[in-house]
CSV table of C-alpha atoms in Angstrom, one decimal:
chain,number,residue,atom,x,y,z
A,1,MET,CA,98.2,171.0,111.6
A,2,PHE,CA,96.8,167.8,112.4
A,3,LEU,CA,94.4,169.1,115.1
A,4,SER,CA,93.3,172.0,112.6
A,5,VAL,CA,92.5,169.6,109.8
A,6,LEU,CA,90.7,167.3,112.5
A,7,ALA,CA,88.7,170.2,113.9
A,8,VAL,CA,87.4,171.2,110.4
A,9,CYS,CA,86.6,167.6,109.3
A,10,CYS,CA,84.5,167.3,112.5
A,11,ALA,CA,82.9,170.4,112.0
A,12,LEU,CA,81.8,169.7,108.5
A,13,VAL,CA,80.5,166.4,109.6
A,14,ALA,CA,78.7,168.0,112.4
A,15,VAL,CA,77.0,170.5,110.3
A,16,LEU,CA,75.8,168.0,108.0
A,17,LEU,CA,74.3,166.1,110.8
A,18,VAL,CA,72.7,169.0,112.2
A,19,GLY,CA,71.2,170.1,109.0
A,20,ASN,CA,69.4,166.5,108.6
A,21,GLY,CA,68.2,166.8,112.1
A,22,VAL,CA,66.6,170.2,111.3
A,23,ARG,CA,65.2,168.7,108.2
A,24,ALA,CA,63.7,166.0,110.2
A,25,LEU,CA,62.4,168.6,112.6
A,26,ARG,CA,60.7,170.4,109.7
A,27,ARG,CA,58.9,167.3,108.7
A,28,GLY,CA,57.4,167.0,112.2
A,29,ALA,CA,59.9,164.3,113.7
A,30,ARG,CA,59.7,164.6,117.6
A,31,SER,CA,61.1,161.5,118.9
A,32,LEU,CA,64.8,161.1,120.1
A,33,THR,CA,65.2,158.2,118.0
A,34,ARG,CA,64.4,160.2,114.8
A,35,LEU,CA,66.6,163.3,116.1
A,36,LEU,CA,70.0,161.2,116.6
A,37,ALA,CA,71.5,162.9,113.9
A,38,LEU,CA,70.6,166.3,115.4
A,39,VAL,CA,71.7,165.3,118.7
A,40,ALA,CA,74.9,163.6,117.4
A,41,GLY,CA,75.8,166.8,115.4
A,42,THR,CA,75.4,168.9,118.3
A,43,VAL,CA,77.4,167.0,120.6
A,44,LEU,CA,80.1,166.8,117.9
A,45,LEU,CA,80.2,170.5,117.5
A,46,ALA,CA,80.4,170.7,121.4
A,47,LEU,CA,83.4,168.3,121.2
A,48,ASP,CA,85.2,170.2,118.5
A,49,ALA,CA,84.8,173.4,120.3
A,50,LEU,CA,86.3,171.8,123.4
A,51,VAL,CA,89.2,170.4,121.5
A,52,VAL,CA,89.8,174.0,119.8
A,53,VAL,CA,89.7,175.6,123.4
A,54,LEU,CA,92.1,172.9,125.0
A,55,ALA,CA,94.6,173.3,122.1
A,56,ARG,CA,94.6,177.2,122.2
A,57,VAL,CA,95.0,177.1,126.2
A,58,ASP,CA,98.2,175.2,125.6
A,59,THR,CA,98.9,174.7,129.3
A,60,PRO,CA,100.1,171.3,130.7
A,61,THR,CA,96.8,170.4,132.3
A,62,SER,CA,95.0,171.4,129.1
A,63,SER,CA,97.3,169.3,127.2
A,64,ALA,CA,96.7,166.1,129.2
A,65,VAL,CA,93.0,166.5,129.3
A,66,LEU,CA,93.1,167.1,125.5
A,67,VAL,CA,95.1,163.8,125.0
A,68,LEU,CA,92.2,161.9,127.1
A,69,VAL,CA,89.6,163.6,124.8
A,70,LEU,CA,91.1,162.6,121.8
A,71,ALA,CA,91.7,159.1,122.8
A,72,VAL,CA,88.2,158.5,124.1
A,73,ALA,CA,86.7,160.3,121.1
A,74,GLY,CA,89.3,158.6,118.9
A,75,TYR,CA,88.0,155.0,120.2
A,76,VAL,CA,84.4,155.8,119.7
A,77,ALA,CA,85.1,157.0,116.2
A,78,VAL,CA,86.9,153.8,115.1
A,79,ALA,CA,84.2,151.7,116.8
A,80,PHE,CA,81.5,153.5,114.6
A,81,LEU,CA,83.6,153.1,111.6
A,82,VAL,CA,83.9,149.5,112.2
A,83,PHE,CA,80.4,149.0,112.8
A,84,LEU,CA,79.5,150.9,109.8
A,85,GLY,CA,81.6,149.0,107.6
A,86,ALA,CA,80.4,145.6,109.0
A,87,ALA,CA,76.8,146.7,108.6
A,88,LEU,CA,77.1,147.9,105.0
A,89,ALA,CA,79.0,144.6,104.2
A,90,TYR,CA,76.7,142.4,105.9
A,91,GLY,CA,73.5,144.1,104.2
A,92,HIS,CA,75.2,143.6,100.8
A,93,VAL,CA,76.1,139.8,101.0
A,94,ARG,CA,74.2,138.0,98.3
A,95,VAL,CA,71.3,135.8,100.1
A,96,SER,CA,69.7,133.2,98.1
A,97,GLU,CA,66.2,134.5,98.0
A,98,GLN,CA,64.1,131.4,98.3
A,99,ALA,CA,62.9,130.0,101.7
A,100,GLU,CA,60.1,128.1,103.3
A,101,ALA,CA,59.4,131.2,105.7
A,102,LEU,CA,59.8,135.0,105.4
A,103,VAL,CA,59.6,137.0,108.5
A,104,VAL,CA,59.1,140.7,108.3
A,105,LEU,CA,60.0,142.8,111.4
A,106,GLY,CA,57.6,145.7,112.0
A,107,CYS,CA,58.8,149.2,112.9
A,108,GLY,CA,56.0,151.4,113.7
A,109,LEU,CA,52.5,152.6,112.3
A,110,VAL,CA,51.5,156.1,111.0
A,111,HIS,CA,48.0,156.7,111.6
A,112,GLY,CA,47.3,153.1,111.9
A,113,GLN,CA,49.0,152.6,108.3
A,114,VAL,CA,52.3,151.2,107.5
A,115,SER,CA,55.1,153.7,107.6
A,116,PRO,CA,57.3,154.4,104.5
A,117,MET,CA,60.3,152.5,106.2
A,118,LEU,CA,57.9,149.6,107.1
A,119,ARG,CA,56.5,149.7,103.5
A,120,SER,CA,60.1,149.3,102.5
A,121,ARG,CA,60.5,146.0,104.3
A,122,LEU,CA,57.0,144.7,102.9
A,123,ASP,CA,57.7,145.5,99.5
A,124,ARG,CA,61.4,143.7,99.9
A,125,ALA,CA,59.1,140.7,101.3
A,126,VAL,CA,56.6,140.6,98.5
A,127,GLU,CA,59.4,140.4,96.0
A,128,VAL,CA,61.3,137.9,97.6
A,129,PHE,CA,57.8,135.9,98.1
A,130,ARG,CA,57.1,136.2,94.2
A,131,ARG,CA,60.5,135.0,93.2
A,132,SER,CA,60.5,132.1,95.5
A,133,ASP,CA,56.8,131.1,94.1
A,134,ALA,CA,57.9,131.4,90.8
A,135,ALA,CA,60.6,129.2,91.8
A,136,GLY,CA,58.3,126.4,93.1
A,137,ARG,CA,59.0,127.3,96.9
A,138,THR,CA,56.0,129.1,98.0
A,139,PRO,CA,57.0,130.3,101.7
A,140,VAL,CA,54.7,131.5,104.3
A,141,VAL,CA,55.2,135.2,105.4
A,142,VAL,CA,55.0,136.2,109.3
A,143,ALA,CA,54.1,139.9,109.9
A,144,SER,CA,55.6,140.6,113.3
A,145,GLY,CA,54.9,143.6,115.3
A,146,GLY,CA,52.9,144.5,118.4
A,147,GLN,CA,50.8,147.5,119.2
A,148,GLY,CA,52.6,150.7,120.3
A,149,ALA,CA,51.0,152.9,122.9
A,150,ASP,CA,50.1,155.5,120.2
A,151,GLU,CA,48.9,153.0,117.7
A,152,ASP,CA,45.1,151.9,117.3
A,153,ARG,CA,46.0,148.4,116.1
A,154,THR,CA,48.8,146.0,116.0
A,155,GLU,CA,51.8,146.4,113.6
A,156,ALA,CA,51.0,142.8,112.5
A,157,ASP,CA,47.4,143.6,111.6
A,158,ALA,CA,48.4,146.5,109.2
A,159,MET,CA,51.2,144.4,107.7
A,160,ALA,CA,49.1,141.6,107.0
A,161,GLU,CA,46.6,143.7,105.5
A,162,TYR,CA,49.4,145.3,103.2
A,163,LEU,CA,50.8,141.8,102.2
A,164,VAL,CA,47.5,140.6,101.1
A,165,GLY,CA,46.7,143.6,99.2
A,166,HIS,CA,49.9,143.1,97.3
A,167,GLY,CA,49.2,139.7,96.2
A,168,VAL,CA,50.5,137.4,99.0
A,169,PRO,CA,47.5,134.9,99.7
A,170,ALA,CA,45.7,135.5,103.1
A,171,ASP,CA,46.2,131.8,104.2
A,172,LEU,CA,50.0,132.2,103.7
A,173,VAL,CA,50.2,135.3,106.0
A,174,LEU,CA,50.7,134.5,109.9
A,175,ARG,CA,50.5,137.4,112.5
A,176,GLU,CA,52.6,137.8,115.3
A,177,PRO,CA,50.9,140.6,117.3
A,178,ARG,CA,53.0,140.5,120.6
A,179,SER,CA,56.5,141.8,120.1
A,180,ARG,CA,57.7,145.2,121.3
A,181,ASN,CA,61.5,144.8,120.1
A,182,THR,CA,63.7,142.9,117.8
A,183,ARG,CA,64.4,140.0,120.2
A,184,GLU,CA,60.8,139.5,120.8
A,185,ASN,CA,60.1,139.9,117.0
A,186,LEU,CA,62.5,136.8,116.4
A,187,ARG,CA,61.5,134.7,119.3
A,188,PHE,CA,57.7,135.2,119.1
A,189,SER,CA,58.0,134.7,115.1
A,190,SER,CA,60.0,131.6,115.8
A,191,ALA,CA,57.0,130.2,118.0
A,192,VAL,CA,54.6,131.2,115.2
A,193,LEU,CA,56.2,129.3,112.6
A,194,ARG,CA,56.9,126.4,114.8
A,195,ASP,CA,53.2,126.2,115.9
A,196,ALA,CA,52.1,126.4,112.2
A,197,GLY,CA,54.5,123.3,111.5
A,198,VAL,CA,56.6,125.3,109.1
A,199,ASP,CA,60.2,124.2,109.0
A,200,GLY,CA,63.2,124.9,106.7
A,201,ARG,CA,64.9,128.0,105.6
A,202,THR,CA,63.8,131.1,107.0
A,203,LEU,CA,64.7,134.8,105.8
A,204,VAL,CA,64.2,137.8,107.8
A,205,VAL,CA,63.4,141.0,106.3
A,206,THR,CA,64.3,144.4,107.8
A,207,ASN,CA,65.9,147.7,106.8
A,208,ASP,CA,69.5,147.5,105.6
A,209,TYR,CA,70.7,149.6,108.6
A,210,HIS,CA,69.2,147.1,111.0
A,211,VAL,CA,70.5,143.9,109.3
A,212,MET,CA,73.8,143.6,111.5
A,213,ARG,CA,71.8,143.8,114.9
A,214,THR,CA,69.1,141.5,113.7
A,215,ALA,CA,71.7,139.0,112.6
A,216,ILE,CA,73.4,139.3,116.1
A,217,THR,CA,70.0,138.9,117.8
A,218,ALA,CA,68.8,135.9,115.7
A,219,ARG,CA,72.0,134.0,116.6
A,220,ARG,CA,71.5,135.0,120.4
A,221,THR,CA,68.0,133.6,120.2
A,222,GLY,CA,69.0,130.4,118.5
A,223,LEU,CA,67.0,131.3,115.3
A,224,ASP,CA,68.5,129.7,112.1
A,225,ALA,CA,67.9,132.4,109.7
A,226,ARG,CA,69.4,134.6,107.2
A,227,VAL,CA,68.6,138.5,107.4
A,228,LEU,CA,67.9,140.5,104.3
A,229,GLY,CA,68.0,144.2,104.0
A,230,ALA,CA,65.5,146.7,102.3
A,231,PRO,CA,66.3,150.3,101.4
A,232,THR,CA,66.1,152.8,103.8
A,233,ALA,CA,65.1,156.7,102.7
A,234,ARG,CA,68.1,158.7,102.2
A,235,GLN,CA,66.9,161.3,104.9
A,236,ALA,CA,66.6,158.7,107.5
A,237,VAL,CA,69.9,157.1,107.1
A,238,PRO,CA,72.1,159.2,109.5
A,239,SER,CA,69.6,158.8,112.6
A,240,ALA,CA,68.8,155.2,111.7
A,241,PHE,CA,72.5,154.0,111.7
A,242,LEU,CA,73.3,156.2,114.7
A,243,ARG,CA,70.5,154.5,116.7
A,244,GLU,CA,71.8,151.1,115.6
A,245,PHE,CA,75.3,151.9,116.6
A,246,ALA,CA,74.1,153.0,120.1
A,247,ALA,CA,72.1,149.7,120.3
A,248,VAL,CA,74.9,147.5,119.3
A,249,LEU,CA,77.3,149.4,122.0
A,250,VAL,CA,74.7,148.5,124.5
A,251,MET,CA,74.7,145.1,123.4
A,252,HIS,CA,78.4,144.7,123.9
A,253,ARG,CA,78.5,147.5,126.6
A,254,TRP,CA,80.8,145.7,129.1
A,255,TRP,CA,83.6,145.2,126.2
A,256,HIS,CA,83.4,149.0,125.4
A,257,LEU,CA,83.5,150.0,129.1
A,258,ALA,CA,86.6,147.9,129.8
A,259,ALA,CA,88.0,149.5,126.6
A,260,VAL,CA,87.3,152.8,128.1
A,261,VAL,CA,88.5,152.2,131.5
A,262,ALA,CA,92.0,150.8,129.9
A,263,ILE,CA,92.3,154.2,128.0
A,264,VAL,CA,91.8,156.1,131.2
A,265,ALA,CA,94.1,153.9,133.2
A,266,LEU,CA,96.6,154.3,130.3
A,267,TRP,CA,96.2,158.0,130.7
A,268,SER,CA,96.6,158.2,134.5
A,269,LEU,CA,99.9,156.2,133.9
A,270,GLY,CA,101.1,158.5,131.7
A,271,LEU,CA,100.5,161.3,134.1
A,272,ALA,CA,102.0,159.4,137.2
A,273,THR,CA,105.3,158.4,135.0
A,274,GLY,CA,105.8,161.9,133.5
A,275,VAL,CA,104.9,160.8,129.9
A,276,LEU,CA,102.4,163.1,129.8
A,277,PRO,CA,102.5,166.7,131.2
A,278,ARG,CA,100.7,167.5,134.6
């Protein structure tokens, strides 16, 4: 009964993910990062089918393999739920929206213009800038982002143009045009602020799904900053959170690898001692 309910729940989640991935394909998405929902849904369907087959074969060997599959899959599922809960909680922590500096992280251009996701970050930064300015604490804004292989200008230039066009004085917009990832965004932006003689409270603006990893990376790079989340388009949420989960797994890969090794070791011990059928 438990396996039947589990299989149905997994199938429903997989269908939702595949549906989201298909819609992304129809909108023109082609990169793996934007199609992670489709990939994850397909993998989940395959895993669901494997569990059903192993349960129906019902031999000692299939039962033992089923225990291992469920144990490893269960660990990954629990890790994802912990990540999701922590990311959502961190993204909704109240932050004092006043600072000496705002750092906006880039996330790609579309035909040389800011993408909808990047626009969300910039709009959040403009909102915070106006609130800080009204409170008498006018911050500088760092537009952080390099130039991708398929881009005809740096993200920093497009972001700065957008910020100035939405009311941020040009002399308060600093550009960081070299970064290619989150770690470089933070490290190079910190150097830009230091060179400009800006000290004090810093707020980093990104999308809500990216808040947790940005905060972890900021601590690792020694940047004393709080992270602020901007809304993510609903259709982009599944792939965005899955991508972040994968990135966080990689950041802590040795811990997770050790956990999986421990699971396999316990499973092997169960086989050797007869606790599990062979």
